[in-house]
Amino acid sequence: MISFSQVSKRYPGGHRALHDVSFTVETGELVFVCGPSGAGKSTLLKLLVAMERPTSGNIIVNGQNVGALKPRAIPFLRRNFGLVVQDHKLLYDRNVYENVALPLRILGYPEKGAARRVRAALDKVGLLKHERALPITLSGGEQQRLCIARAIVHRPRILVADEPTGNLDAEYGAAIGELIRALHQVGVTIIIATHDQTLLAQLAPRVIALKDGKLAA
Amino acid sequence: MMAWLAQHRHAVAAACARFAAAPLGTALNVLALGIALSLPVALLVLIDNLQKGAQHITAEPQLSLYMDLSATREQALEIGKRLASNAGVRGARLVPREQALQELKQNSGLADVIDTLPGNPLPDAYVIDPRDGSPPALAALRSQFAAMPHVAQVELDAAWARRLDAGLRLGRLIVAIITALLALALIAITFNTVRLQVLTQREEIEVAKLIGATDTYVRRPFLYYGALQGCAGALLGWLIVAGGVWLVNRNLAELSQVYASLFELQYPNHTEVIELVAGAIAVNWFGAFLSVGRHLTLVEPGRH
């Protein structure tokens, strides 16, 4: 489903974030990308969702060469993904419900079914009672869970998460771990960049280890 | 189809929300557009009214035929017969020179001066009602009469109306030029406001793109924003003109009472109002389209 072959990324200015990285992820697999900060985890995820283009090498998602996609094809690639980004990227002028409903709006999902899906997603992350709240009134951990709800509301085939438990206390971290396990069980392909050892122990996934932009043995 | 409609409904709602988010800025923008649009509309209304007035006056054009001063009454009557038998003439009335002088004395207040004249300086004349009042027919009659013996001059009473008509056509051209310039100004205004909108909505655009929104989806609310702004501006422009016409008419009513004649300005008609609104919407939509196309590429997730 996803394959990286000899992918390198060099940023303008010469910093080499990834070097000659190759791996494949099968449909329904649960994969952690691990490594110390600066190892290239975030860059790898950005390349996957076409936020960045590789300097060399090929990235194939569902048979499409991500690096060679025309700009107008990129939105349709991204619709395969549920994205949890590190800085949340929530809309602070809209309430919790509206934030989660956004992907369904963009996909043109009918309004009635949308309400049910939004509430189901909010329920899964334990934010249903905050439906009408503005994101700014939520704690850091709640904002993180809101971001996860938004990522899973449209039932993507691939969940891509950058440090999904980064701001969560242990209890909610474990809850998110269970949520990820449940998604994995229904066949969602999951790629998570993290250095959360608890989560690693909880889910026992396949691990792709990065160090200084290269695959570590 | 339902989904498509829902997306447009959301886009309109988003555009309205953007208006509501900055009421003062929006009001000032709409005011600027309204005043800009009211100028050509007001000129057009003025021209329309002048033209209507001119049509009313020249509905019955007449020709005036002046005999030579040396021509005798018999020669004048001879011309009268020829006029009466002319197919293009509905009627011709002789104004004898004595009568003309008498009228001049009475109407001009120059009786004393006229009395000191050695003779009558006025010729015999005919006032002719043509059958066909169109400009080419009148011109043909005029040259025909001018060629008759002992005729000094044939004047078209509608000549001034033709001159007015030409003037009005020039006026319309000027309005067209002003309108074109203002359309450019409107595009510039919308381009700029939408640019600011894109920059303030930067986060939202970024998130939407990250989730898989197409450029069409992102662009839509901005296009509606431009179109709505144009619509509001056009309606305000129309209100300004209508208010102006109303004020003028109120004052004209007093004037009409004094002069015992009924004259009032016509309001812009339905077609003109619809054209104004549609034109403003189109122009502002285009400005928004240019702006959002230009600035959307600057907002790309992961690029700062």
PDB file of C-alpha atoms in Angstrom, chain B residues 85-265:
ATOM      1  CA  SER B  85     -49.102  69.583 -53.934  1.00  0.00           C
ATOM      2  CA  ASN B  86     -45.889  68.026 -52.526  1.00  0.00           C
ATOM      3  CA  ALA B  87     -46.440  64.439 -51.354  1.00  0.00           C
ATOM      4  CA  GLY B  88     -44.036  64.870 -48.433  1.00  0.00           C
ATOM      5  CA  VAL B  89     -45.956  67.809 -46.957  1.00  0.00           C
ATOM      6  CA  ARG B  90     -48.898  67.415 -44.651  1.00  0.00           C
ATOM      7  CA  GLY B  91     -49.590  71.091 -44.304  1.00  0.00           C
ATOM      8  CA  ALA B  92     -47.975  74.458 -44.948  1.00  0.00           C
ATOM      9  CA  ARG B  93     -48.948  77.739 -43.333  1.00  0.00           C
ATOM     10  CA  LEU B  94     -47.968  81.099 -44.762  1.00  0.00           C
ATOM     11  CA  VAL B  95     -46.664  83.632 -42.310  1.00  0.00           C
ATOM     12  CA  PRO B  96     -46.893  86.965 -44.178  1.00  0.00           C
ATOM     13  CA  ARG B  97     -44.070  89.382 -43.505  1.00  0.00           C
ATOM     14  CA  GLU B  98     -46.423  92.003 -42.047  1.00  0.00           C
ATOM     15  CA  GLN B  99     -47.767  89.526 -39.538  1.00  0.00           C
ATOM     16  CA  ALA B 100     -44.243  88.367 -38.630  1.00  0.00           C
ATOM     17  CA  LEU B 101     -43.211  91.964 -37.969  1.00  0.00           C
ATOM     18  CA  GLN B 102     -46.295  92.523 -35.844  1.00  0.00           C
ATOM     19  CA  GLU B 103     -45.533  89.444 -33.763  1.00  0.00           C
ATOM     20  CA  LEU B 104     -41.918  90.476 -33.350  1.00  0.00           C
ATOM     21  CA  LYS B 105     -43.054  93.882 -32.100  1.00  0.00           C
ATOM     22  CA  GLN B 106     -45.400  92.357 -29.564  1.00  0.00           C
ATOM     23  CA  ASN B 107     -43.165  89.615 -28.283  1.00  0.00           C
ATOM     24  CA  SER B 108     -39.716  91.095 -28.260  1.00  0.00           C
ATOM     25  CA  GLY B 109     -40.453  94.418 -26.571  1.00  0.00           C
ATOM     26  CA  LEU B 110     -38.407  96.089 -29.261  1.00  0.00           C
ATOM     27  CA  ALA B 111     -41.355  97.903 -30.781  1.00  0.00           C
ATOM     28  CA  ASP B 112     -39.636 101.324 -30.552  1.00  0.00           C
ATOM     29  CA  VAL B 113     -36.530 100.064 -32.287  1.00  0.00           C
ATOM     30  CA  ILE B 114     -38.527  98.288 -34.989  1.00  0.00           C
ATOM     31  CA  ASP B 115     -40.585 101.418 -35.652  1.00  0.00           C
ATOM     32  CA  THR B 116     -37.436 103.342 -36.526  1.00  0.00           C
ATOM     33  CA  LEU B 117     -36.537 100.843 -39.246  1.00  0.00           C
ATOM     34  CA  PRO B 118     -36.945 102.152 -42.776  1.00  0.00           C
ATOM     35  CA  GLY B 119     -38.751  99.016 -44.035  1.00  0.00           C
ATOM     36  CA  ASN B 120     -39.816  95.527 -42.989  1.00  0.00           C
ATOM     37  CA  PRO B 121     -36.616  93.428 -42.639  1.00  0.00           C
ATOM     38  CA  LEU B 122     -38.559  90.159 -42.483  1.00  0.00           C
ATOM     39  CA  PRO B 123     -39.410  87.992 -45.487  1.00  0.00           C
ATOM     40  CA  ASP B 124     -42.589  86.008 -46.172  1.00  0.00           C
ATOM     41  CA  ALA B 125     -42.247  82.560 -44.643  1.00  0.00           C
ATOM     42  CA  TYR B 126     -43.907  79.153 -44.550  1.00  0.00           C
ATOM     43  CA  VAL B 127     -44.127  76.822 -41.578  1.00  0.00           C
ATOM     44  CA  ILE B 128     -44.250  73.303 -43.007  1.00  0.00           C
ATOM     45  CA  ASP B 129     -45.414  70.107 -41.274  1.00  0.00           C
ATOM     46  CA  PRO B 130     -43.766  67.179 -43.040  1.00  0.00           C
ATOM     47  CA  ARG B 131     -45.483  63.811 -43.354  1.00  0.00           C
ATOM     48  CA  ASP B 132     -42.339  61.875 -42.392  1.00  0.00           C
ATOM     49  CA  GLY B 133     -40.408  63.256 -39.416  1.00  0.00           C
ATOM     50  CA  SER B 134     -37.311  61.047 -39.785  1.00  0.00           C
ATOM     51  CA  PRO B 135     -34.014  62.907 -40.191  1.00  0.00           C
ATOM     52  CA  PRO B 136     -33.233  61.619 -43.751  1.00  0.00           C
ATOM     53  CA  ALA B 137     -36.734  62.503 -45.029  1.00  0.00           C
ATOM     54  CA  LEU B 138     -36.454  65.963 -43.485  1.00  0.00           C
ATOM     55  CA  ALA B 139     -33.062  66.490 -45.067  1.00  0.00           C
ATOM     56  CA  ALA B 140     -34.451  65.476 -48.486  1.00  0.00           C
ATOM     57  CA  LEU B 141     -37.381  67.890 -48.187  1.00  0.00           C
ATOM     58  CA  ARG B 142     -35.067  70.639 -47.092  1.00  0.00           C
ATOM     59  CA  SER B 143     -32.802  70.396 -50.143  1.00  0.00           C
ATOM     60  CA  GLN B 144     -35.850  70.076 -52.402  1.00  0.00           C
ATOM     61  CA  PHE B 145     -37.402  73.292 -51.045  1.00  0.00           C
ATOM     62  CA  ALA B 146     -34.126  75.177 -51.005  1.00  0.00           C
ATOM     63  CA  ALA B 147     -33.858  74.628 -54.777  1.00  0.00           C
ATOM     64  CA  MET B 148     -37.227  76.339 -55.450  1.00  0.00           C
ATOM     65  CA  PRO B 149     -37.147  79.846 -57.032  1.00  0.00           C
ATOM     66  CA  HIS B 150     -37.020  82.876 -54.732  1.00  0.00           C
ATOM     67  CA  VAL B 151     -36.447  80.738 -51.647  1.00  0.00           C
ATOM     68  CA  ALA B 152     -33.680  82.201 -49.510  1.00  0.00           C
ATOM     69  CA  GLN B 153     -33.364  79.620 -46.778  1.00  0.00           C
ATOM     70  CA  VAL B 154     -34.979  76.452 -45.388  1.00  0.00           C
ATOM     71  CA  GLU B 155     -34.389  75.696 -41.734  1.00  0.00           C
ATOM     72  CA  LEU B 156     -34.971  72.484 -39.918  1.00  0.00           C
ATOM     73  CA  ASP B 157     -36.506  73.292 -36.548  1.00  0.00           C
ATOM     74  CA  ALA B 158     -35.270  69.918 -35.325  1.00  0.00           C
ATOM     75  CA  ALA B 159     -31.648  70.794 -36.013  1.00  0.00           C
ATOM     76  CA  TRP B 160     -31.012  71.675 -32.386  1.00  0.00           C
ATOM     77  CA  ALA B 161     -32.580  68.364 -31.365  1.00  0.00           C
ATOM     78  CA  ARG B 162     -30.188  66.549 -33.666  1.00  0.00           C
ATOM     79  CA  ARG B 163     -27.342  68.428 -32.096  1.00  0.00           C
ATOM     80  CA  LEU B 164     -28.657  67.460 -28.651  1.00  0.00           C
ATOM     81  CA  ASP B 165     -28.898  63.874 -29.820  1.00  0.00           C
ATOM     82  CA  ALA B 166     -25.295  63.903 -30.972  1.00  0.00           C
ATOM     83  CA  GLY B 167     -24.342  65.458 -27.656  1.00  0.00           C
ATOM     84  CA  LEU B 168     -26.190  62.751 -25.776  1.00  0.00           C
ATOM     85  CA  ARG B 169     -24.428  60.067 -27.804  1.00  0.00           C
ATOM     86  CA  LEU B 170     -21.130  61.653 -26.817  1.00  0.00           C
ATOM     87  CA  GLY B 171     -22.410  61.657 -23.228  1.00  0.00           C
ATOM     88  CA  ARG B 172     -23.100  57.932 -23.462  1.00  0.00           C
ATOM     89  CA  LEU B 173     -19.599  57.321 -24.745  1.00  0.00           C
ATOM     90  CA  ILE B 174     -18.205  59.258 -21.788  1.00  0.00           C
ATOM     91  CA  VAL B 175     -20.359  57.197 -19.421  1.00  0.00           C
ATOM     92  CA  ALA B 176     -19.057  54.014 -21.066  1.00  0.00           C
ATOM     93  CA  ILE B 177     -15.466  55.142 -20.520  1.00  0.00           C
ATOM     94  CA  ILE B 178     -16.171  56.088 -16.891  1.00  0.00           C
ATOM     95  CA  THR B 179     -17.903  52.735 -16.368  1.00  0.00           C
ATOM     96  CA  ALA B 180     -14.931  50.836 -17.774  1.00  0.00           C
ATOM     97  CA  LEU B 181     -12.538  52.752 -15.517  1.00  0.00           C
ATOM     98  CA  LEU B 182     -14.757  52.170 -12.493  1.00  0.00           C
ATOM     99  CA  ALA B 183     -14.958  48.462 -13.313  1.00  0.00           C
ATOM    100  CA  LEU B 184     -11.169  48.400 -13.114  1.00  0.00           C
ATOM    101  CA  ALA B 185     -11.349  50.253  -9.805  1.00  0.00           C
ATOM    102  CA  LEU B 186     -13.873  47.725  -8.475  1.00  0.00           C
ATOM    103  CA  ILE B 187     -11.618  44.860  -9.506  1.00  0.00           C
ATOM    104  CA  ALA B 188      -8.757  46.549  -7.655  1.00  0.00           C
ATOM    105  CA  ILE B 189     -10.873  47.084  -4.516  1.00  0.00           C
ATOM    106  CA  THR B 190     -12.061  43.473  -4.465  1.00  0.00           C
ATOM    107  CA  PHE B 191      -8.607  42.150  -5.295  1.00  0.00           C
ATOM    108  CA  ASN B 192      -7.256  43.895  -2.249  1.00  0.00           C
ATOM    109  CA  THR B 193     -10.020  42.977   0.205  1.00  0.00           C
ATOM    110  CA  VAL B 194      -9.874  39.336  -0.873  1.00  0.00           C
ATOM    111  CA  ARG B 195      -6.089  39.377  -0.510  1.00  0.00           C
ATOM    112  CA  LEU B 196      -6.530  40.479   3.099  1.00  0.00           C
ATOM    113  CA  GLN B 197      -9.219  37.842   3.577  1.00  0.00           C
ATOM    114  CA  VAL B 198      -6.925  35.097   2.288  1.00  0.00           C
ATOM    115  CA  LEU B 199      -4.192  36.227   4.650  1.00  0.00           C
ATOM    116  CA  THR B 200      -6.484  36.343   7.696  1.00  0.00           C
ATOM    117  CA  GLN B 201      -7.983  32.965   6.771  1.00  0.00           C
ATOM    118  CA  ARG B 202      -4.529  31.501   6.255  1.00  0.00           C
ATOM    119  CA  GLU B 203      -4.857  28.922   9.045  1.00  0.00           C
ATOM    120  CA  GLU B 204      -8.230  27.754   7.851  1.00  0.00           C
ATOM    121  CA  ILE B 205      -7.059  27.397   4.262  1.00  0.00           C
ATOM    122  CA  GLU B 206      -4.021  25.463   5.415  1.00  0.00           C
ATOM    123  CA  VAL B 207      -6.108  23.063   7.492  1.00  0.00           C
ATOM    124  CA  ALA B 208      -8.644  22.595   4.695  1.00  0.00           C
ATOM    125  CA  LYS B 209      -5.888  21.816   2.191  1.00  0.00           C
ATOM    126  CA  LEU B 210      -4.275  19.401   4.598  1.00  0.00           C
ATOM    127  CA  ILE B 211      -7.549  17.545   4.971  1.00  0.00           C
ATOM    128  CA  GLY B 212      -7.915  17.252   1.215  1.00  0.00           C
ATOM    129  CA  ALA B 213      -9.859  20.322   0.119  1.00  0.00           C
ATOM    130  CA  THR B 214      -9.496  21.124  -3.565  1.00  0.00           C
ATOM    131  CA  ASP B 215      -8.600  24.626  -4.671  1.00  0.00           C
ATOM    132  CA  THR B 216     -12.152  24.963  -5.998  1.00  0.00           C
ATOM    133  CA  TYR B 217     -13.521  24.297  -2.500  1.00  0.00           C
ATOM    134  CA  VAL B 218     -11.152  26.774  -0.879  1.00  0.00           C
ATOM    135  CA  ARG B 219     -11.771  29.407  -3.535  1.00  0.00           C
ATOM    136  CA  ARG B 220     -15.567  29.243  -3.385  1.00  0.00           C
ATOM    137  CA  PRO B 221     -16.282  31.331  -0.239  1.00  0.00           C
ATOM    138  CA  PHE B 222     -13.965  34.078  -1.504  1.00  0.00           C
ATOM    139  CA  LEU B 223     -15.769  34.217  -4.848  1.00  0.00           C
ATOM    140  CA  TYR B 224     -19.101  34.452  -3.042  1.00  0.00           C
ATOM    141  CA  TYR B 225     -17.584  37.121  -0.819  1.00  0.00           C
ATOM    142  CA  GLY B 226     -16.640  39.182  -3.870  1.00  0.00           C
ATOM    143  CA  ALA B 227     -19.996  38.619  -5.545  1.00  0.00           C
ATOM    144  CA  LEU B 228     -21.981  39.529  -2.414  1.00  0.00           C
ATOM    145  CA  GLN B 229     -19.904  42.636  -1.929  1.00  0.00           C
ATOM    146  CA  GLY B 230     -20.571  43.627  -5.526  1.00  0.00           C
ATOM    147  CA  CYS B 231     -24.288  42.976  -5.100  1.00  0.00           C
ATOM    148  CA  ALA B 232     -24.487  45.073  -1.925  1.00  0.00           C
ATOM    149  CA  GLY B 233     -22.457  47.837  -3.569  1.00  0.00           C
ATOM    150  CA  ALA B 234     -24.707  47.877  -6.628  1.00  0.00           C
ATOM    151  CA  LEU B 235     -27.867  48.027  -4.517  1.00  0.00           C
ATOM    152  CA  LEU B 236     -26.411  50.888  -2.501  1.00  0.00           C
ATOM    153  CA  GLY B 237     -25.428  52.660  -5.726  1.00  0.00           C
ATOM    154  CA  TRP B 238     -28.990  52.288  -6.968  1.00  0.00           C
ATOM    155  CA  LEU B 239     -30.360  53.608  -3.646  1.00  0.00           C
ATOM    156  CA  ILE B 240     -28.081  56.642  -3.878  1.00  0.00           C
ATOM    157  CA  VAL B 241     -29.301  57.427  -7.410  1.00  0.00           C
ATOM    158  CA  ALA B 242     -32.953  56.733  -6.555  1.00  0.00           C
ATOM    159  CA  GLY B 243     -32.635  59.009  -3.500  1.00  0.00           C
ATOM    160  CA  GLY B 244     -31.088  61.699  -5.697  1.00  0.00           C
ATOM    161  CA  VAL B 245     -33.891  61.428  -8.267  1.00  0.00           C
ATOM    162  CA  TRP B 246     -36.483  61.593  -5.487  1.00  0.00           C
ATOM    163  CA  LEU B 247     -34.910  64.767  -4.056  1.00  0.00           C
ATOM    164  CA  VAL B 248     -34.707  66.431  -7.476  1.00  0.00           C
ATOM    165  CA  ASN B 249     -38.314  65.500  -8.269  1.00  0.00           C
ATOM    166  CA  ARG B 250     -39.513  66.989  -5.014  1.00  0.00           C
ATOM    167  CA  ASN B 251     -37.908  70.283  -5.953  1.00  0.00           C
ATOM    168  CA  LEU B 252     -39.112  70.014  -9.546  1.00  0.00           C
ATOM    169  CA  ALA B 253     -42.668  69.655  -8.277  1.00  0.00           C
ATOM    170  CA  GLU B 254     -42.501  73.165  -6.823  1.00  0.00           C
ATOM    171  CA  LEU B 255     -40.994  74.436 -10.038  1.00  0.00           C
ATOM    172  CA  SER B 256     -43.711  72.727 -12.054  1.00  0.00           C
ATOM    173  CA  GLN B 257     -46.403  74.448 -10.032  1.00  0.00           C
ATOM    174  CA  VAL B 258     -44.866  77.806 -10.763  1.00  0.00           C
ATOM    175  CA  TYR B 259     -44.577  77.074 -14.470  1.00  0.00           C
ATOM    176  CA  ALA B 260     -47.783  75.039 -14.634  1.00  0.00           C
ATOM    177  CA  SER B 261     -46.054  72.228 -16.439  1.00  0.00           C
ATOM    178  CA  LEU B 262     -45.384  68.695 -15.356  1.00  0.00           C
ATOM    179  CA  PHE B 263     -41.797  67.618 -15.606  1.00  0.00           C
ATOM    180  CA  GLU B 264     -40.097  64.985 -13.525  1.00  0.00           C
ATOM    181  CA  LEU B 265     -37.010  62.763 -13.711  1.00  0.00           C
TER     182      LEU B 265
END
